[in-house]
PDB file of N, CA and C in Angstrom:
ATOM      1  N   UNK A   1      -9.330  -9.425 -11.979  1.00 62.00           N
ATOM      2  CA  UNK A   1      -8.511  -8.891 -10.910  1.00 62.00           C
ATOM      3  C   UNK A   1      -9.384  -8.005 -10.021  1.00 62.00           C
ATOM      4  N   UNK A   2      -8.999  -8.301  -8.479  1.00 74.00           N
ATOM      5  CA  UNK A   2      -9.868  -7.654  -7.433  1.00 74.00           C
ATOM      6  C   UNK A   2      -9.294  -5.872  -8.073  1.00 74.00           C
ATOM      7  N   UNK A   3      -9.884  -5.350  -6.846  1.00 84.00           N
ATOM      8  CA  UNK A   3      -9.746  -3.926  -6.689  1.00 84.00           C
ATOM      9  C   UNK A   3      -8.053  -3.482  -6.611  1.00 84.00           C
ATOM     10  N   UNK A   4      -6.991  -2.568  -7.272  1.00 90.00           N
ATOM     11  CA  UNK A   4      -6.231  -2.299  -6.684  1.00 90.00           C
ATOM     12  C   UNK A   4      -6.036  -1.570  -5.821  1.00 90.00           C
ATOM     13  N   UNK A   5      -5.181  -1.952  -4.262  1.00 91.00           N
ATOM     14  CA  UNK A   5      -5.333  -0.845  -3.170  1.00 91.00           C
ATOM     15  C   UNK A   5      -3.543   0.191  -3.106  1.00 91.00           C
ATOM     16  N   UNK A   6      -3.544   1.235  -2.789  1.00 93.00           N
ATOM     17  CA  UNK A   6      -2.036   1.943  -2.408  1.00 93.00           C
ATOM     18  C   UNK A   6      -1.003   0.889  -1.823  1.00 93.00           C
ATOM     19  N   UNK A   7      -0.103   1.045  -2.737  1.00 93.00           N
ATOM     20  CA  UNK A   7       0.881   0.200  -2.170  1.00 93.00           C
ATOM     21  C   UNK A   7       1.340  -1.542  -2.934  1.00 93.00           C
ATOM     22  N   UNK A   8       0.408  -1.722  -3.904  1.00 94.00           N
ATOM     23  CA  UNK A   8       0.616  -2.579  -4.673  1.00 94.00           C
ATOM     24  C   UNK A   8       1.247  -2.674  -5.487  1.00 94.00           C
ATOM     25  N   UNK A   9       2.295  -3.635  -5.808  1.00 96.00           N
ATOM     26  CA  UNK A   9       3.365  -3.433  -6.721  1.00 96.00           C
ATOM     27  C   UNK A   9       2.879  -4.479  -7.912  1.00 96.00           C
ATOM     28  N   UNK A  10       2.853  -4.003  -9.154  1.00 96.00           N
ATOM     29  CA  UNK A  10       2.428  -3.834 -10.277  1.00 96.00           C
ATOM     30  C   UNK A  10       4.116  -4.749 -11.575  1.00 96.00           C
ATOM     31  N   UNK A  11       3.823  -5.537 -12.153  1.00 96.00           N
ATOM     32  CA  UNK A  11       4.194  -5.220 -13.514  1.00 96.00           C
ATOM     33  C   UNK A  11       3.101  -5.174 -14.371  1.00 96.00           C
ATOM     34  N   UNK A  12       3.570  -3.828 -15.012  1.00 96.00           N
ATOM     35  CA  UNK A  12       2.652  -3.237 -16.392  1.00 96.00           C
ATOM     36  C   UNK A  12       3.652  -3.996 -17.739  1.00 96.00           C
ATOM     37  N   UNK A  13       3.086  -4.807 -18.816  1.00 96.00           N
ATOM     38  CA  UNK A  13       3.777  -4.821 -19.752  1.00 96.00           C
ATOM     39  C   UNK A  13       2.567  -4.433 -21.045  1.00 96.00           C
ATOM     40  N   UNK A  14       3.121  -5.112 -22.063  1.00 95.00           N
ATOM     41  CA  UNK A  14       2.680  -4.810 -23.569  1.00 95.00           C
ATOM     42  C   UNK A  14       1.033  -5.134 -23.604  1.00 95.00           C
ATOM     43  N   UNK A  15       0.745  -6.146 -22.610  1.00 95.00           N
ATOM     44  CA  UNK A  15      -0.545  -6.809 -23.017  1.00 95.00           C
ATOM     45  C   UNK A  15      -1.821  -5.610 -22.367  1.00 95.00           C
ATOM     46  N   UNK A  16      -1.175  -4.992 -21.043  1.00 95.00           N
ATOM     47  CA  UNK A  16      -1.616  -3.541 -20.557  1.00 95.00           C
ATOM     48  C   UNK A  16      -1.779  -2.362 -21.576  1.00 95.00           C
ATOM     49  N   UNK A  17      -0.923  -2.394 -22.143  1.00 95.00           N
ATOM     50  CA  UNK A  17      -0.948  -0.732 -23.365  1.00 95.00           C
ATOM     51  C   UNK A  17       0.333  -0.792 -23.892  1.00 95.00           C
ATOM     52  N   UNK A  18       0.412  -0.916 -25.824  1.00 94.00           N
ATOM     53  CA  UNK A  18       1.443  -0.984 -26.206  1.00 94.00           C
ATOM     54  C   UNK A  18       2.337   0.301 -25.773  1.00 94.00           C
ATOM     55  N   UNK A  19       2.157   1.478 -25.207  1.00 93.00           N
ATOM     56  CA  UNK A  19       3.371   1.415 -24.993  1.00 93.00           C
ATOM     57  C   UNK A  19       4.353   1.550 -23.865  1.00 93.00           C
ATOM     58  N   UNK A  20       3.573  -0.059 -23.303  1.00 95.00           N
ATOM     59  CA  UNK A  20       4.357  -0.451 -22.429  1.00 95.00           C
ATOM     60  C   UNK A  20       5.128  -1.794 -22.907  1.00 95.00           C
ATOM     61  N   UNK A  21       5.844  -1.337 -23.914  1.00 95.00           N
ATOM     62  CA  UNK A  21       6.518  -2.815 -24.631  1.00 95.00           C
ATOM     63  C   UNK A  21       7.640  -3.145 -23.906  1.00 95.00           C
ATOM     64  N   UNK A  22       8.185  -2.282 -23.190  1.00 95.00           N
ATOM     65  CA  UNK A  22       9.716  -2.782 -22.210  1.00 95.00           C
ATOM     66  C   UNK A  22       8.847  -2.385 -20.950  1.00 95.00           C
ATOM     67  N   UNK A  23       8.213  -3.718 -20.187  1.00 95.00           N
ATOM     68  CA  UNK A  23       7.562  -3.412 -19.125  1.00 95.00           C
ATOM     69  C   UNK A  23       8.332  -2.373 -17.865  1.00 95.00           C
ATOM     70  N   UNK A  24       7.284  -2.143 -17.079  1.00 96.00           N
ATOM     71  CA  UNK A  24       7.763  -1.308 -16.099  1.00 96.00           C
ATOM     72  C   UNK A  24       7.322  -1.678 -14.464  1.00 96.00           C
ATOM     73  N   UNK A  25       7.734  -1.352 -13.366  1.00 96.00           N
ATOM     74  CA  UNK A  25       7.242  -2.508 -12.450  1.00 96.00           C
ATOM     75  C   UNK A  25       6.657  -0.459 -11.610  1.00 96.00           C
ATOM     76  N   UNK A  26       5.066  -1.008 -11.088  1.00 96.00           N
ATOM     77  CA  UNK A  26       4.620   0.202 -10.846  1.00 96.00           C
ATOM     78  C   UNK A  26       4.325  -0.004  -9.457  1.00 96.00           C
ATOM     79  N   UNK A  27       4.237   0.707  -8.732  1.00 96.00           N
ATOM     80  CA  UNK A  27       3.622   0.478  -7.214  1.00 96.00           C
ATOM     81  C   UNK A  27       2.401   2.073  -7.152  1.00 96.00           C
ATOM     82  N   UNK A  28       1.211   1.029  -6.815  1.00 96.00           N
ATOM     83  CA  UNK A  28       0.031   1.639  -7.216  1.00 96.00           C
ATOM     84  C   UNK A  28      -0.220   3.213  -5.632  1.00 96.00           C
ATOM     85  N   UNK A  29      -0.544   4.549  -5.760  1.00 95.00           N
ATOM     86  CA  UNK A  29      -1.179   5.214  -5.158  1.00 95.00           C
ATOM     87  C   UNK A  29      -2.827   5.236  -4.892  1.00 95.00           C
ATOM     88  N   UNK A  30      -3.355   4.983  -6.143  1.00 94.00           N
ATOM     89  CA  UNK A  30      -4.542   4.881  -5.733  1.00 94.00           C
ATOM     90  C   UNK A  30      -4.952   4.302  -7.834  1.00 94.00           C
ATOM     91  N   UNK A  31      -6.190   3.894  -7.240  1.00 92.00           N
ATOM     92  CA  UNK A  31      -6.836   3.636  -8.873  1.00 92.00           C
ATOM     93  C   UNK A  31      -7.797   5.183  -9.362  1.00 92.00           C
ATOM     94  N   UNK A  32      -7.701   5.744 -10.051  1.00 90.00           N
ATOM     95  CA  UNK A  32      -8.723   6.576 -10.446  1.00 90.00           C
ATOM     96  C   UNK A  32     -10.172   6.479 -11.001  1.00 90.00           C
ATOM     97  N   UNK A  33     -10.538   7.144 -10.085  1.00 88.00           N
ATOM     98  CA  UNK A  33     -12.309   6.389 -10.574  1.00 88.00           C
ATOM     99  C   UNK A  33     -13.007   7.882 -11.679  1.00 88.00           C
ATOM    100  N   UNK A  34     -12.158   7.542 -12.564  1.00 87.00           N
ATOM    101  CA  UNK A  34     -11.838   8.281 -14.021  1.00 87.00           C
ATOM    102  C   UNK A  34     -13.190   7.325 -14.767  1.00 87.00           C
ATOM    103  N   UNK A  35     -13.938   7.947 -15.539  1.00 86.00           N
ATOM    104  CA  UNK A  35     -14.576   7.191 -17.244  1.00 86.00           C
ATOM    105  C   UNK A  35     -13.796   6.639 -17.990  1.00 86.00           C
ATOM    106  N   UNK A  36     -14.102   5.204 -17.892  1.00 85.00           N
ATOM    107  CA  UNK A  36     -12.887   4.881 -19.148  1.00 85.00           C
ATOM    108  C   UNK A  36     -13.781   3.659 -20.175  1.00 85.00           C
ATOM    109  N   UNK A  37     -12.972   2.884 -20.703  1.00 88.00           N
ATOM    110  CA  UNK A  37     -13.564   1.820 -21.878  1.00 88.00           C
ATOM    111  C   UNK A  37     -13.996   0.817 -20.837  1.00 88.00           C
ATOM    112  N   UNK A  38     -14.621   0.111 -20.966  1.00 92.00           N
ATOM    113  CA  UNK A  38     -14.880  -1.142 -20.195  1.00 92.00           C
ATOM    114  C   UNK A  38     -13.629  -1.943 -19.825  1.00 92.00           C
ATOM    115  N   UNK A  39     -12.871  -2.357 -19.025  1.00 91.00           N
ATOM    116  CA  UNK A  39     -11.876  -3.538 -18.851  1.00 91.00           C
ATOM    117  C   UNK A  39     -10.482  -2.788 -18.286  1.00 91.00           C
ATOM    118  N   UNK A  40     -10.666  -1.279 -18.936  1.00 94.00           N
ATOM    119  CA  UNK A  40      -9.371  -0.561 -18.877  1.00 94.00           C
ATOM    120  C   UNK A  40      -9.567   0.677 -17.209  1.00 94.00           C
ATOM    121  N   UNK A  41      -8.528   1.088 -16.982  1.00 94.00           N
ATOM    122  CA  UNK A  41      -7.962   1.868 -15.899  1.00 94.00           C
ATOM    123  C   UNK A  41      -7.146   2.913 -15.743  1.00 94.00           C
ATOM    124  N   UNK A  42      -7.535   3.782 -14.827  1.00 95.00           N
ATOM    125  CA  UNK A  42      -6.444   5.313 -14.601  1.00 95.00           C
ATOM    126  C   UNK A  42      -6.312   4.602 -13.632  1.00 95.00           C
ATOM    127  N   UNK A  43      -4.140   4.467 -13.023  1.00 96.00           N
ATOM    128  CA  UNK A  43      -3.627   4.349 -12.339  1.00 96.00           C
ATOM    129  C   UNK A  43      -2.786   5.545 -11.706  1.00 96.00           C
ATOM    130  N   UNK A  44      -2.914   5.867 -10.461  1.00 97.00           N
ATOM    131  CA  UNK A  44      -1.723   6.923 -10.415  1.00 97.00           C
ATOM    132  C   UNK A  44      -1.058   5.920  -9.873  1.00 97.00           C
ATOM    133  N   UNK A  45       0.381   6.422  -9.332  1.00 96.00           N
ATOM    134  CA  UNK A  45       1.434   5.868  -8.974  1.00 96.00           C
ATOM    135  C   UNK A  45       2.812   6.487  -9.186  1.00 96.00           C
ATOM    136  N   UNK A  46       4.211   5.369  -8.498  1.00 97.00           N
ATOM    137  CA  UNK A  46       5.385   5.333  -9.153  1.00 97.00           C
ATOM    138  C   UNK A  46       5.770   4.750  -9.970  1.00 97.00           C
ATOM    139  N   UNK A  47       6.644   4.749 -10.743  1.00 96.00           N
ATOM    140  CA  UNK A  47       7.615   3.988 -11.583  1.00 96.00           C
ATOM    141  C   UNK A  47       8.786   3.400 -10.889  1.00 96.00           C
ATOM    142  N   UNK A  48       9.362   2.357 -10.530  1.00 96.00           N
ATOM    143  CA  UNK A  48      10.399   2.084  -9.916  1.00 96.00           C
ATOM    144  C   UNK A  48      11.763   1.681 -10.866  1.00 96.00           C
ATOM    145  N   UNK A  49      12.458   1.676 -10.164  1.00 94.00           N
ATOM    146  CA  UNK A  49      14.244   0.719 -11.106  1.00 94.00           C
ATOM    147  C   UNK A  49      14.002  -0.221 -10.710  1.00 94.00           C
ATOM    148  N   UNK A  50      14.702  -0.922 -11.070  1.00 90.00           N
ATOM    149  CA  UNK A  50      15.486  -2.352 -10.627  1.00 90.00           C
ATOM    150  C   UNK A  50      15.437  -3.103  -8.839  1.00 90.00           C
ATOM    151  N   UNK A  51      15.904  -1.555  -8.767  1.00 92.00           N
ATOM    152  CA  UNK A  51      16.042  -1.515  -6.977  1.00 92.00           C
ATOM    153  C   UNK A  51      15.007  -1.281  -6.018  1.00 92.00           C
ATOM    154  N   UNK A  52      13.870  -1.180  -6.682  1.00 90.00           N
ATOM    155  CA  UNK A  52      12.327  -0.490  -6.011  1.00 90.00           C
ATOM    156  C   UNK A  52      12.549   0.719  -5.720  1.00 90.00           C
ATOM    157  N   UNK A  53      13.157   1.649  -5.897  1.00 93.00           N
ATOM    158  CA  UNK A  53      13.070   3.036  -5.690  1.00 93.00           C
ATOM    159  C   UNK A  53      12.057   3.575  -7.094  1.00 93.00           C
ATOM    160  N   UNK A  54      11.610   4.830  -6.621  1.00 94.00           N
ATOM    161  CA  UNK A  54      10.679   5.393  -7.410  1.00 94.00           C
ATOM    162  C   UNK A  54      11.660   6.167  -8.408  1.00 94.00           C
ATOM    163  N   UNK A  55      11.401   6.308  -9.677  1.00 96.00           N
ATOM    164  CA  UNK A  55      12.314   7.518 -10.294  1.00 96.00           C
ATOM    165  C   UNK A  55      11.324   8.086 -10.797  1.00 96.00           C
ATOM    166  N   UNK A  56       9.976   7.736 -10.767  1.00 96.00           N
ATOM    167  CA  UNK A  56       9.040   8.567 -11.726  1.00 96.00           C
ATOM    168  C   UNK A  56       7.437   8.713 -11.152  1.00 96.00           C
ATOM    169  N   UNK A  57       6.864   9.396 -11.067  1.00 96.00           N
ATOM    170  CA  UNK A  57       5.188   9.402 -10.797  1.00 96.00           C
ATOM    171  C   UNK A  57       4.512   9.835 -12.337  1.00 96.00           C
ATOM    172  N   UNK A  58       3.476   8.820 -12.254  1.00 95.00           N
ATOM    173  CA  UNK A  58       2.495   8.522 -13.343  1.00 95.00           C
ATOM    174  C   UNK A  58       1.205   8.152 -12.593  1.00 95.00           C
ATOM    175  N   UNK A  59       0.888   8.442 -13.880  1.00 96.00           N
ATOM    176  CA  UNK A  59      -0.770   8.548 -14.193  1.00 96.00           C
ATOM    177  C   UNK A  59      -1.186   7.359 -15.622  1.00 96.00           C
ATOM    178  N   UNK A  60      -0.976   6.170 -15.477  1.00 96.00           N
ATOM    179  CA  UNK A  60      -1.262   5.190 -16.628  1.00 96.00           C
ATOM    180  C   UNK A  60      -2.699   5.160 -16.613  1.00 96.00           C
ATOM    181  N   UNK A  61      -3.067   4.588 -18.194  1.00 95.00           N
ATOM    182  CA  UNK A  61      -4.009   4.091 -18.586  1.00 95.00           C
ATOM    183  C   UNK A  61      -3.854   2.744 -19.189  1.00 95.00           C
ATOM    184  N   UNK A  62      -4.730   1.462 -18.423  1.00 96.00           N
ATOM    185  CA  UNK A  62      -4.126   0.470 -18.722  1.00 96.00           C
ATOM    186  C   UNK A  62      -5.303  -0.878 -18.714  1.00 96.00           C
ATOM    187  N   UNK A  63      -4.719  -1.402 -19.562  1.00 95.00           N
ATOM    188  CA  UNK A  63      -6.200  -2.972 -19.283  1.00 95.00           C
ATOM    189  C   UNK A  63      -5.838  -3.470 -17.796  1.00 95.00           C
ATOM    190  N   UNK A  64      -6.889  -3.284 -17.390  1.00 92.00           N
ATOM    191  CA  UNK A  64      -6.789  -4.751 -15.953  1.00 92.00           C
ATOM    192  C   UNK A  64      -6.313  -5.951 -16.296  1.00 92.00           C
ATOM    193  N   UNK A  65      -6.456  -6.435 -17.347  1.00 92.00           N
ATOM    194  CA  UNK A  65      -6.803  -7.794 -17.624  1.00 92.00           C
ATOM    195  C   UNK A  65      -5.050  -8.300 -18.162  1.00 92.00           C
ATOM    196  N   UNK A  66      -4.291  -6.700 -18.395  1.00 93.00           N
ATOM    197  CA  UNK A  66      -2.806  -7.180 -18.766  1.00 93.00           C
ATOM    198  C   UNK A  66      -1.828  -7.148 -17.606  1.00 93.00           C
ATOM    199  N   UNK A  67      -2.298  -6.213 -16.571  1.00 95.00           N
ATOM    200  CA  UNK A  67      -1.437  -6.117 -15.430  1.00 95.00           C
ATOM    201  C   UNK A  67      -1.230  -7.284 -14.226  1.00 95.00           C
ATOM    202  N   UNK A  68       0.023  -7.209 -14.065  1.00 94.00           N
ATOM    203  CA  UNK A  68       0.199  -8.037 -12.895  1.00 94.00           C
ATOM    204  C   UNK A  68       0.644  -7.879 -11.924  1.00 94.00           C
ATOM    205  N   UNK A  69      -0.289  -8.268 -10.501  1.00 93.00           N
ATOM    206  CA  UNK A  69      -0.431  -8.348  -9.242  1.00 93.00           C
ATOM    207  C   UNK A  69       1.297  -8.863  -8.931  1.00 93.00           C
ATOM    208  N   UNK A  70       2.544  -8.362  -8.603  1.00 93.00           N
ATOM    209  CA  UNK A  70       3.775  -9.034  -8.034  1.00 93.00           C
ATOM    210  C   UNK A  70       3.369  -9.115  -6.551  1.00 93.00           C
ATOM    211  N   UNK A  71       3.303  -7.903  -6.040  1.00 89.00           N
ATOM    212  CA  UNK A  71       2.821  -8.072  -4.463  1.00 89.00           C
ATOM    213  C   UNK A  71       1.938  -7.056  -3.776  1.00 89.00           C
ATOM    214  N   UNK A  72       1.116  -7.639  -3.070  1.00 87.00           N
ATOM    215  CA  UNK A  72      -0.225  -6.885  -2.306  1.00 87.00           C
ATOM    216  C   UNK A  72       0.544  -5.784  -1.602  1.00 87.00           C
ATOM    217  N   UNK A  73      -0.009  -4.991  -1.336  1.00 82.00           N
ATOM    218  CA  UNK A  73       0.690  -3.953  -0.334  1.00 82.00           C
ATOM    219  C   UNK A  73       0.462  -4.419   1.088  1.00 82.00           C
ATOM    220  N   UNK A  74       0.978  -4.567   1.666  1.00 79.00           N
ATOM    221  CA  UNK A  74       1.025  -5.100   3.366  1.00 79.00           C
ATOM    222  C   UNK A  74      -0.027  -4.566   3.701  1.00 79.00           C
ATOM    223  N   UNK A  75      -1.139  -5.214   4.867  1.00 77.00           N
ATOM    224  CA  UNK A  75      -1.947  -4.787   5.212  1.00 77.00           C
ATOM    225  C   UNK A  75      -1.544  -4.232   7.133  1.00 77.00           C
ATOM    226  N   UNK A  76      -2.179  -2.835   7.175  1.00 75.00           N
ATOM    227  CA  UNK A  76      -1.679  -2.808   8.577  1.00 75.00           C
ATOM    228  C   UNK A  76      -2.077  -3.415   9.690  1.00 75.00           C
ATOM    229  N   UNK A  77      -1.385  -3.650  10.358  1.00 78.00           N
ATOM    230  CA  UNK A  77      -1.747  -4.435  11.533  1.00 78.00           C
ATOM    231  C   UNK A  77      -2.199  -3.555  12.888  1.00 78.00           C
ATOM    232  N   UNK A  78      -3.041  -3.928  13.742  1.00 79.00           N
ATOM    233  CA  UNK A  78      -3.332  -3.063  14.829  1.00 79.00           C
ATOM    234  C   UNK A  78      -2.312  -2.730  15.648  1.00 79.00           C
ATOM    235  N   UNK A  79      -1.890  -1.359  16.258  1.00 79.00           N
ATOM    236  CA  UNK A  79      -1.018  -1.383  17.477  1.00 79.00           C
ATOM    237  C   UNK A  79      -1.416  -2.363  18.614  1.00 79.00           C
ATOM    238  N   UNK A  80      -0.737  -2.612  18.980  1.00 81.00           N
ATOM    239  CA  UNK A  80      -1.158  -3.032  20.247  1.00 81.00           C
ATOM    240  C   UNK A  80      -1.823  -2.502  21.678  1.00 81.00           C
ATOM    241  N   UNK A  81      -2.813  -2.791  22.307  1.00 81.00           N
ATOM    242  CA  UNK A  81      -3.334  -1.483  23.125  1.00 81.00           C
ATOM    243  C   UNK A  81      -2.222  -1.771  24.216  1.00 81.00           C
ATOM    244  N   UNK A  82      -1.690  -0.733  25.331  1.00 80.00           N
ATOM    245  CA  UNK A  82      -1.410  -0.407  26.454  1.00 80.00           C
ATOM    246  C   UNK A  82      -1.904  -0.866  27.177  1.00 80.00           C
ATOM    247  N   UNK A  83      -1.289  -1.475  28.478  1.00 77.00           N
ATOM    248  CA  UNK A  83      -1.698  -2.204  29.708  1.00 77.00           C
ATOM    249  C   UNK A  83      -2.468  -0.780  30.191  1.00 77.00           C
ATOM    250  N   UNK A  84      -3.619  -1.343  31.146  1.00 78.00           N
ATOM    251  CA  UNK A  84      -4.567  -0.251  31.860  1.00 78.00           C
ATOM    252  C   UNK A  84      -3.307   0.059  32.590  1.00 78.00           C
ATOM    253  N   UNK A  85      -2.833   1.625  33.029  1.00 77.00           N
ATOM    254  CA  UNK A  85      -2.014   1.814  34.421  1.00 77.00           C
ATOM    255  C   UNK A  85      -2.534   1.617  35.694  1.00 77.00           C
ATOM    256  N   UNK A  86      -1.309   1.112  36.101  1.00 78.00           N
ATOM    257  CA  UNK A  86      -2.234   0.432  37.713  1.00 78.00           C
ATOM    258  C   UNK A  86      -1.413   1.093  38.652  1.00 78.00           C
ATOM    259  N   UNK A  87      -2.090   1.403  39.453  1.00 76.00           N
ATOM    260  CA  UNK A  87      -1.952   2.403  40.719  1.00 76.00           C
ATOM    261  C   UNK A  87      -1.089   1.595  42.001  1.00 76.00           C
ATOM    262  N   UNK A  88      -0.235   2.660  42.406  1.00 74.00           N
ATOM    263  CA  UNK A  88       0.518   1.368  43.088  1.00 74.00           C
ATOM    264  C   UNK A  88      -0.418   1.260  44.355  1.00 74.00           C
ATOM    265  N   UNK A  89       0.633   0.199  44.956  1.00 73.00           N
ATOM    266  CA  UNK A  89      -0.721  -0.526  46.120  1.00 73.00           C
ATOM    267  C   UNK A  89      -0.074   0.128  47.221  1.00 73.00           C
ATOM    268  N   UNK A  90      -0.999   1.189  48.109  1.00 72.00           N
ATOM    269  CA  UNK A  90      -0.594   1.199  48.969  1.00 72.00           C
ATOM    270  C   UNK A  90      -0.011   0.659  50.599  1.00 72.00           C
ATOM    271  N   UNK A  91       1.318   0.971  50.669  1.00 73.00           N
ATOM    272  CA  UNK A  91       1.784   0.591  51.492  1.00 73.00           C
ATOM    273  C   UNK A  91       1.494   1.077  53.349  1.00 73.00           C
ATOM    274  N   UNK A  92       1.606   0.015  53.974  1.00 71.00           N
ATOM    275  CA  UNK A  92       0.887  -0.220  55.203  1.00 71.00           C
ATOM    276  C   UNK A  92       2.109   0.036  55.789  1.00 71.00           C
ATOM    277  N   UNK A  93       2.081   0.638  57.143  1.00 66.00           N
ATOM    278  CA  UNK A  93       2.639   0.811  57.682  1.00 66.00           C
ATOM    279  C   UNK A  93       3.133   0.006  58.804  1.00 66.00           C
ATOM    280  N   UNK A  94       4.154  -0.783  58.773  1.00 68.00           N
ATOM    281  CA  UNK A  94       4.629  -2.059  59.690  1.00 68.00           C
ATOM    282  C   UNK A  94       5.175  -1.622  61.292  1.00 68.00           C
ATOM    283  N   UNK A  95       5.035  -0.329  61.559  1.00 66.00           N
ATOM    284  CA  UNK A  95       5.470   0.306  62.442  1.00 66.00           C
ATOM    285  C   UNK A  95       5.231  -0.002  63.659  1.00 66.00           C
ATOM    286  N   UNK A  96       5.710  -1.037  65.190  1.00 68.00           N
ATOM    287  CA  UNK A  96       5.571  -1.332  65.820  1.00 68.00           C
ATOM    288  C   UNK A  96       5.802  -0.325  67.338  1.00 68.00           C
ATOM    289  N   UNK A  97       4.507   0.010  67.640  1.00 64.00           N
ATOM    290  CA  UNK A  97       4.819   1.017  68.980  1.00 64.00           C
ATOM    291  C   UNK A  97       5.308   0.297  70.399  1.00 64.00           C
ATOM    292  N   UNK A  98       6.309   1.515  70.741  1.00 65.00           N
ATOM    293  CA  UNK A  98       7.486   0.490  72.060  1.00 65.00           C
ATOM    294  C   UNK A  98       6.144   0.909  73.145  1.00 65.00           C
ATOM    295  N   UNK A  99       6.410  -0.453  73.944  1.00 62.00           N
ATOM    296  CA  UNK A  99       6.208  -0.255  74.912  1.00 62.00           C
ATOM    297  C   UNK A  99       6.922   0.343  76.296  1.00 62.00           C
TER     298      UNK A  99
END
C-alpha cells in the first residue's frame, strides 16, 4: 500500500491489530512518522459510525498490510483563475456641430 494521505477513509479490522476484531472504518489525519516494527504504522485520525460522522479521535497502531484503502481522499482541484479586468472602451463622442 502507497503512502496514506489526510482524508482517507480506512477499514481497520483484525488482520491490522487484534484489537481491532469488530472492525472500525477510520478516516486518516495524517500517518505518523513515529519508529515502529517494519510493515506496521502510527495513524492519527477519526473513528466514524455507520453514518461517517466522527465520534472518536485516535492514534492507532496498525499493519499496513491489514488495512483497507475504502476511499482516497478527494484530491483538490485548482480554483479557477479570474478573467483579466478589462477596462471599458472608451466612448467617442457622436456629437454633431449645427451649422
Amino acid at each position: 500500500m502507497s503512502a496514506l494521505n489526510a482524508g482517507d477513509l480506512l477499514r481497520v479490522a483484525q488482520a491490522a491489530s487484534v484489537q481491532f476484531r469488530t472492525p472500525i472504518l477510520f478516516r486518516v489525519i495524517r500517518e505518523l512518522n513515529w519508529t515502529t516494527y517494519d510493515g506496521w504504522c502510527w495513524l492519527d485520525g477519526y473513528q466514524l459510525d455507520t453514518k461517517g460522522q466522527a465520534v472518536a479521535r485516535r492514534s492507532i497502531f496498525v499493519r499496513r498490510a491489514g488495512i483497507t484503502l475504502l476511499r482516497p481522499a478527494p484530491r483538490p482541484t485548482p480554483a479557477p483563475r479570474p478573467a483579466p479586468a478589462r477596462r471599458p472602451t472608451p466612448q467617442v463622442s457622436t456629437v454633431r456641430a449645427s451649422r
